[in-house]
Each structure stands twice: as structure tokens, then as C-alpha cells.
mmCIF file of C-alpha atoms in Angstrom:
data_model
loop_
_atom_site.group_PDB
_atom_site.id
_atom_site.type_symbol
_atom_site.label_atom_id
_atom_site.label_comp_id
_atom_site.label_asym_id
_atom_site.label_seq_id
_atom_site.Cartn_x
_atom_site.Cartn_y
_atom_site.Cartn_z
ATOM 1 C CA UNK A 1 0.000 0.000 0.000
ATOM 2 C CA UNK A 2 3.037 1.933 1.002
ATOM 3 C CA UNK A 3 4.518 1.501 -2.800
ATOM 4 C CA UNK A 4 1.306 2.514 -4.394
ATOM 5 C CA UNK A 5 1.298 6.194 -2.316
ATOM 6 C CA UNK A 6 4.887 6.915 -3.070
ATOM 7 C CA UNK A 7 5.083 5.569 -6.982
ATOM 8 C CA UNK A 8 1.753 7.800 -7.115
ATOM 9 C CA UNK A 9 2.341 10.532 -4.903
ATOM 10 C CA UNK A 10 2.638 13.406 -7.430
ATOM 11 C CA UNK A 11 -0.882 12.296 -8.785
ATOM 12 C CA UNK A 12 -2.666 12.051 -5.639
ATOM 13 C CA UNK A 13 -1.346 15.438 -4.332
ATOM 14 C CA UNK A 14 -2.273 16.859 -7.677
ATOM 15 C CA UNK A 15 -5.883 15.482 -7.474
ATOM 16 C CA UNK A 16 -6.291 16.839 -3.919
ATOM 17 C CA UNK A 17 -5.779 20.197 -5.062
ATOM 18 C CA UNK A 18 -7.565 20.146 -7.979
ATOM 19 C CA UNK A 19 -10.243 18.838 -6.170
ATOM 20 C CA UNK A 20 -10.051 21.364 -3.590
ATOM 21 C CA UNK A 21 -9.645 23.871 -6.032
ATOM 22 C CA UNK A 22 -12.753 23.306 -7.663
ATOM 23 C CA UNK A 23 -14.838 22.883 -4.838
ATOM 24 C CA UNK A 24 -13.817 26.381 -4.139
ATOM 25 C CA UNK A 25 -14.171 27.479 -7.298
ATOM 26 C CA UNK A 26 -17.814 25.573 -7.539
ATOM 27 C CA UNK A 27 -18.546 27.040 -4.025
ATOM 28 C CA UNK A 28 -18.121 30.850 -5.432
ATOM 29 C CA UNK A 29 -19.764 30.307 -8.678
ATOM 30 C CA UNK A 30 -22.749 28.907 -6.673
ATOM 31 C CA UNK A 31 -22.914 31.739 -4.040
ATOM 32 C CA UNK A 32 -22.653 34.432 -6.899
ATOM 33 C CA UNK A 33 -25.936 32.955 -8.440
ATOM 34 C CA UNK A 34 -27.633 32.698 -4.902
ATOM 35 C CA UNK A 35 -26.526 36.332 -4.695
ATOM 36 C CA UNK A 36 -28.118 37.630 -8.262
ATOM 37 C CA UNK A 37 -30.899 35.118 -7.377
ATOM 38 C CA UNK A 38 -31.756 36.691 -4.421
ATOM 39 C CA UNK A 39 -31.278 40.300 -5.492
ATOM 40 C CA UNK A 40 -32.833 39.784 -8.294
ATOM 41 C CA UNK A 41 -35.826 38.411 -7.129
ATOM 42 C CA UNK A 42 -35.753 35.162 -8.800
ATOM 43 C CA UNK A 43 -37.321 31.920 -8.440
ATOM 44 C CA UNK A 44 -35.597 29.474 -6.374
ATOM 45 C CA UNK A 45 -36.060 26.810 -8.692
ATOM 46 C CA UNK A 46 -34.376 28.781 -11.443
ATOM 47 C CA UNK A 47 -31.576 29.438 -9.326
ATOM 48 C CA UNK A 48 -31.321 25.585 -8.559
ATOM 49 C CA UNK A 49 -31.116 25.024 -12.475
ATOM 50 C CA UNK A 50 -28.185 27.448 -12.748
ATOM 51 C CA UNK A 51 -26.590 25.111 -9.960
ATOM 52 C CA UNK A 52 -26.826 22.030 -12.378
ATOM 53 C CA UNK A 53 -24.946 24.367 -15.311
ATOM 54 C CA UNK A 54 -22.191 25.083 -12.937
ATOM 55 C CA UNK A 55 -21.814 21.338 -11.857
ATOM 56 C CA UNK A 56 -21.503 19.763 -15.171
ATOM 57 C CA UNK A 57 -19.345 23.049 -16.062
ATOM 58 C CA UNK A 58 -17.322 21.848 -12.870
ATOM 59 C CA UNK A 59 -17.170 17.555 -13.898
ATOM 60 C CA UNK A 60 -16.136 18.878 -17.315
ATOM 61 C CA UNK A 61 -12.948 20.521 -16.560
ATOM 62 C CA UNK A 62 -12.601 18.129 -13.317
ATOM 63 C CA UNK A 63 -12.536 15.381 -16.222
ATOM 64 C CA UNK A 64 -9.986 17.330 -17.931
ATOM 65 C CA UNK A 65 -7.535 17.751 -15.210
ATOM 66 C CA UNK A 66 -7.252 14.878 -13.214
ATOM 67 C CA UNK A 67 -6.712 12.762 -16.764
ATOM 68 C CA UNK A 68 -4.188 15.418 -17.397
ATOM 69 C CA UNK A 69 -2.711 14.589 -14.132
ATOM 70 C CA UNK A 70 -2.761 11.011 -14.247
ATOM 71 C CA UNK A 71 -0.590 10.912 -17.544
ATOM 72 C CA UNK A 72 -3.450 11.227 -20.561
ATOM 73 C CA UNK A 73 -0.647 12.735 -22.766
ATOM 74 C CA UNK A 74 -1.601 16.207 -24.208
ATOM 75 C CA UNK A 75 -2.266 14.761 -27.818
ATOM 76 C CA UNK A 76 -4.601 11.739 -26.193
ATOM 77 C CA UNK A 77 -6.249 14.503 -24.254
ATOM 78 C CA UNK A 78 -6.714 16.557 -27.240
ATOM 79 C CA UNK A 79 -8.076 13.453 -29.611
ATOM 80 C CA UNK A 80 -10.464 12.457 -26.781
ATOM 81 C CA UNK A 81 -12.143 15.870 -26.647
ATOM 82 C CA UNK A 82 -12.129 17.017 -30.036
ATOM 83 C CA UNK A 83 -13.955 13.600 -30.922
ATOM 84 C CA UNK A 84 -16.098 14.520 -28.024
ATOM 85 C CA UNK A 85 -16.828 17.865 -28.823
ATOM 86 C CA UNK A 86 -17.450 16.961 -33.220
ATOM 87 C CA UNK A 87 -19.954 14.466 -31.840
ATOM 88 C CA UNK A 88 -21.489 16.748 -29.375
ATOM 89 C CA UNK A 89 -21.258 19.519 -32.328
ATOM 90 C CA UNK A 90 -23.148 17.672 -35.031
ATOM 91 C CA UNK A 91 -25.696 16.551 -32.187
ATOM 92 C CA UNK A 92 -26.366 19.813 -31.535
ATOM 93 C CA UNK A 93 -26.012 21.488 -34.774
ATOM 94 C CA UNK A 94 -28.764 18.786 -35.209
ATOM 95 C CA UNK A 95 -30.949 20.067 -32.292
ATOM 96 C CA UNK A 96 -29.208 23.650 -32.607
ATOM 97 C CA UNK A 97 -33.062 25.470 -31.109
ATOM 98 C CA UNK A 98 -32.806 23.368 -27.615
ATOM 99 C CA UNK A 99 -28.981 24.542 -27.178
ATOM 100 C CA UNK A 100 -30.632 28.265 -28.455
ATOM 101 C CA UNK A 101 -32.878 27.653 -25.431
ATOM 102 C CA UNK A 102 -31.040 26.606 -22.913
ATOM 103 C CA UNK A 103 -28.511 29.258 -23.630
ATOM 104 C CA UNK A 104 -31.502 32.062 -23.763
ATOM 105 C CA UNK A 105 -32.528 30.751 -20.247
ATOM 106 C CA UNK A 106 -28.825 31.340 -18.661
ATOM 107 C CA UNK A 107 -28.772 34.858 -20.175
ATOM 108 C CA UNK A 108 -32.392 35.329 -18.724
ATOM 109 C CA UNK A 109 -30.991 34.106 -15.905
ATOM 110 C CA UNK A 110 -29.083 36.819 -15.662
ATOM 111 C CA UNK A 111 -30.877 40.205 -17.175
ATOM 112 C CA UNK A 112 -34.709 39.422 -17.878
ATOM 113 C CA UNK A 113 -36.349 42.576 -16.679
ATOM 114 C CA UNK A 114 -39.433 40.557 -15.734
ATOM 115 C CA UNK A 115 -40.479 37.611 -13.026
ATOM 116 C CA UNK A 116 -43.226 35.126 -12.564
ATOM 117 C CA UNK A 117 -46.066 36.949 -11.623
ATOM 118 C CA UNK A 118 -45.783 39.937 -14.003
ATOM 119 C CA UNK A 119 -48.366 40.200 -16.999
ATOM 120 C CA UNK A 120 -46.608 40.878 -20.363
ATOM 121 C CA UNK A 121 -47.596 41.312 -23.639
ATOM 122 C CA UNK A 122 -45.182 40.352 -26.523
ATOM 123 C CA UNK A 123 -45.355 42.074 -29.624
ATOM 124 C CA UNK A 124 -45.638 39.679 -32.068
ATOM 125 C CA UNK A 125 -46.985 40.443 -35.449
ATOM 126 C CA UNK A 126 -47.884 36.568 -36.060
ATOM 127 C CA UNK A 127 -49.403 35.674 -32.380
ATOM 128 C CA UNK A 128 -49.781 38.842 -30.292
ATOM 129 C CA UNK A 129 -49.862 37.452 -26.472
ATOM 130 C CA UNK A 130 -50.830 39.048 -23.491
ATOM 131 C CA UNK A 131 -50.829 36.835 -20.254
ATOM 132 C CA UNK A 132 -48.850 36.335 -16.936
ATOM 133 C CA UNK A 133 -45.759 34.723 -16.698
ATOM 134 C CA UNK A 134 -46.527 31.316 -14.624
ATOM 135 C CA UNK A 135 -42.995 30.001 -14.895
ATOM 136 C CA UNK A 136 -40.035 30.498 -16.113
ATOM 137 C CA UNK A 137 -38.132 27.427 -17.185
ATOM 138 C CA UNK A 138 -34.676 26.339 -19.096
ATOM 139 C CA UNK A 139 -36.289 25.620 -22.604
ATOM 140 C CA UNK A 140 -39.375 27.855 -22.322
ATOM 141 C CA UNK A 141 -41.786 30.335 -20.004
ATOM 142 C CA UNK A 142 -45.477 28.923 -19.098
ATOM 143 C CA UNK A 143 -47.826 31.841 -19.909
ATOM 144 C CA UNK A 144 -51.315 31.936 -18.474
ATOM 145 C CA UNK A 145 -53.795 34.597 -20.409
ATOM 146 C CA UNK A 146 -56.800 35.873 -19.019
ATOM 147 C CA UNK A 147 -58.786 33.237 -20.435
ATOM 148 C CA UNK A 148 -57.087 30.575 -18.402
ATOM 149 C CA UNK A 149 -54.944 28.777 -21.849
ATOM 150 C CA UNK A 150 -51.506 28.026 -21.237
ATOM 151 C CA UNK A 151 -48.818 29.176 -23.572
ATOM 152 C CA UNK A 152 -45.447 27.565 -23.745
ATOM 153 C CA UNK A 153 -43.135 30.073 -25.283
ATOM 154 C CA UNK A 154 -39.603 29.104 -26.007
ATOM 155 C CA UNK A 155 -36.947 31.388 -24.279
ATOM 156 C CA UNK A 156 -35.272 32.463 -27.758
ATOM 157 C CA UNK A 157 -37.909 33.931 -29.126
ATOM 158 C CA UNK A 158 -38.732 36.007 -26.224
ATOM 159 C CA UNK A 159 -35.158 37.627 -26.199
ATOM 160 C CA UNK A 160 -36.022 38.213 -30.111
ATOM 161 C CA UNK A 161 -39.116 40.549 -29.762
ATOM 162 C CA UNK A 162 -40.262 43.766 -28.357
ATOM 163 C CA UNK A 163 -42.002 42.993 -24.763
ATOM 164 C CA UNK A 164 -43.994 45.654 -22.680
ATOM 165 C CA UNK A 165 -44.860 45.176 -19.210
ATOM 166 C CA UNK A 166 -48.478 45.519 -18.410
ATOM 167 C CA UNK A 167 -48.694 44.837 -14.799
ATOM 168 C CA UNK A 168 -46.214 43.612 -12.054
ATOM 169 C CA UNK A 169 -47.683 41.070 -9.419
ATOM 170 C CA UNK A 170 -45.153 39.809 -7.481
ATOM 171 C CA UNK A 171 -45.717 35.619 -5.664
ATOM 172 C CA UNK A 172 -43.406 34.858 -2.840
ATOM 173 C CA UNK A 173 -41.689 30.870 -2.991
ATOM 174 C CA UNK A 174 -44.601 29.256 -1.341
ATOM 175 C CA UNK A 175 -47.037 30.334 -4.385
ATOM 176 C CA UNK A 176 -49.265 33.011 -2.392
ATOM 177 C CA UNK A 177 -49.500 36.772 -3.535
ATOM 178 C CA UNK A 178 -46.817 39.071 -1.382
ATOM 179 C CA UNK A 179 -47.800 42.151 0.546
#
């Protein structure tokens, strides 16, 4: 047991910090979204999906490191992701609207002037909608009009056209109307 900690010693102190590097570094990213999540008034459950984005952001360059460390030569390294990342491109080139989505939801994240609760209407010369945002969630936001239909619209599109706010009524966590 002795033999295997000194003939890998280099590798295991390297993994240790890496590993307590990123747990710092996930720590911080997490606690900066609880912060704009919280000042910005935003859904907890939104904030929890930004959480998921910064722990696969986190495994991914984890992944990349410790194989680095434990002697995945440069080139190997290299091959392995680029073939990743071709097969990942051309399956998303494929899908390219969910990845336009999910992207529009992290900048939304981020800077959308509105939260659930507010009534909107976006100005669209095909589908004019006026409702109340229900939810907002990674792909899409659940609209509820005044006649009680639901209205999936996909987060891309709303970044892509003119929307006015028509009334703000805020709902705390628990789903009841705040004071």
C-alpha cells in the first residue's frame, strides 16, 4: 500500500488540489448565483437550475484535469475531446433550437427585466400574447392569459421581440400573492 502512495504521490497530491480547487471554485460560482438570485428576485427553482450548469461546467474541466494529471498525454487529451466535442457539435447542430434555449434561459438568468407573476404582452406580429408569466423554465416560459390557456413560449424567441410590461404582481416561494 506503502509503494502505491509513493510511486503515485505526485498524482494524488495533484488530485487533492484540484479537487479542492474546484470545490472552491464551484462554491463561489454557486454563491454568486444565490446572490443575483436573491437580489434579483428570482425563483428558487431557477436558481437551482443554474446550480446544475455550474456542476456539469465543474465535472467537465474536473474530467480534464485529473486525466491530465494522471498521464493522458496532451495529444490523447486533445483526440479524446475534439472527438467529443465533433460528436457533441453535429448533435447539436442537429438540435441547434434546444442549445438556443437553454442558452436564452442562462442569459435570462441573468438580465430578464421581468419575473413570474408579471403580466406581459409580446409584440408579435404573427401571435400577439398578453398573459402572466406562470414560470419560467430552461427551454421555455409557461404563460397563463386571461382566459385561463396556457402558452409555452420558447426562451429564444422572447429575447427576439419587443415585450412591454403591463402589470407587475409579485408571488413569494410558497405560491401566495406578497404584501
Amino acid at each position: 500500500m506503502y509503494e502505491l502512495f509513493s510511486d503515485y504521490r505526485d498524482q494524488l497530491i495533484y488530485t487533492v488540489a484540484v479537487i479542492i480547487l474546484l470545490m472552491i471554485i464551484q462554491f463561489v460560482l454557486r454563491k454568486a448565483a444565490n446572490k443575483v438570485g436573491k437580489r434579483s428576485e428570482i425563483n428558487i427553482t431557477r436558481t437551482r437550475l443554474m446550480f446544475k450548469y455550474i456542476n456539469i461546467l465543474i465535472l467537465l474541466i474536473a474530467a480534464f484535469l485529473l486525466a491530465f494529471a494522471w498521464g493522458v498525454g496532451l495529444t490523447d487529451l486533445s483526440l479524446i475531446f475534439s472527438s467529443v466535442f465533433a460528436v457533441i457539435g453535429v448533435a447539436l447542430f442537429a438540435i441547434w433550437s434546444i442549445l438556443s434555449n437553454i442558452t436564452s434561459g442562462i442569459i435570462m438568468f441573468f438580465s430578464f427585466p421581468y419575473k413570474i407573476g408579471d403580466t406581459i404582452k409580446i409584440h408579435d406580429k404573427d401571435l400577439p400574447v398578453e398573459a402572466e408569466i406562470e414560470d419560467i423554465k430552461a427551454f421555455h416560459l409557461h404563460l397563463r392569459t386571461s382566459d385561463g390557456e396556457l402558452i409555452t413560449y420558447p426562451n429564444n424567441l422572447i429575447l427576439q421581440k419587443a415585450v412591454s410590461l403591463i402589470e407587475t404582481h409579485r408571488r413569494n416561494d410558497e405560491g401566495k400573492d406578497a404584501l
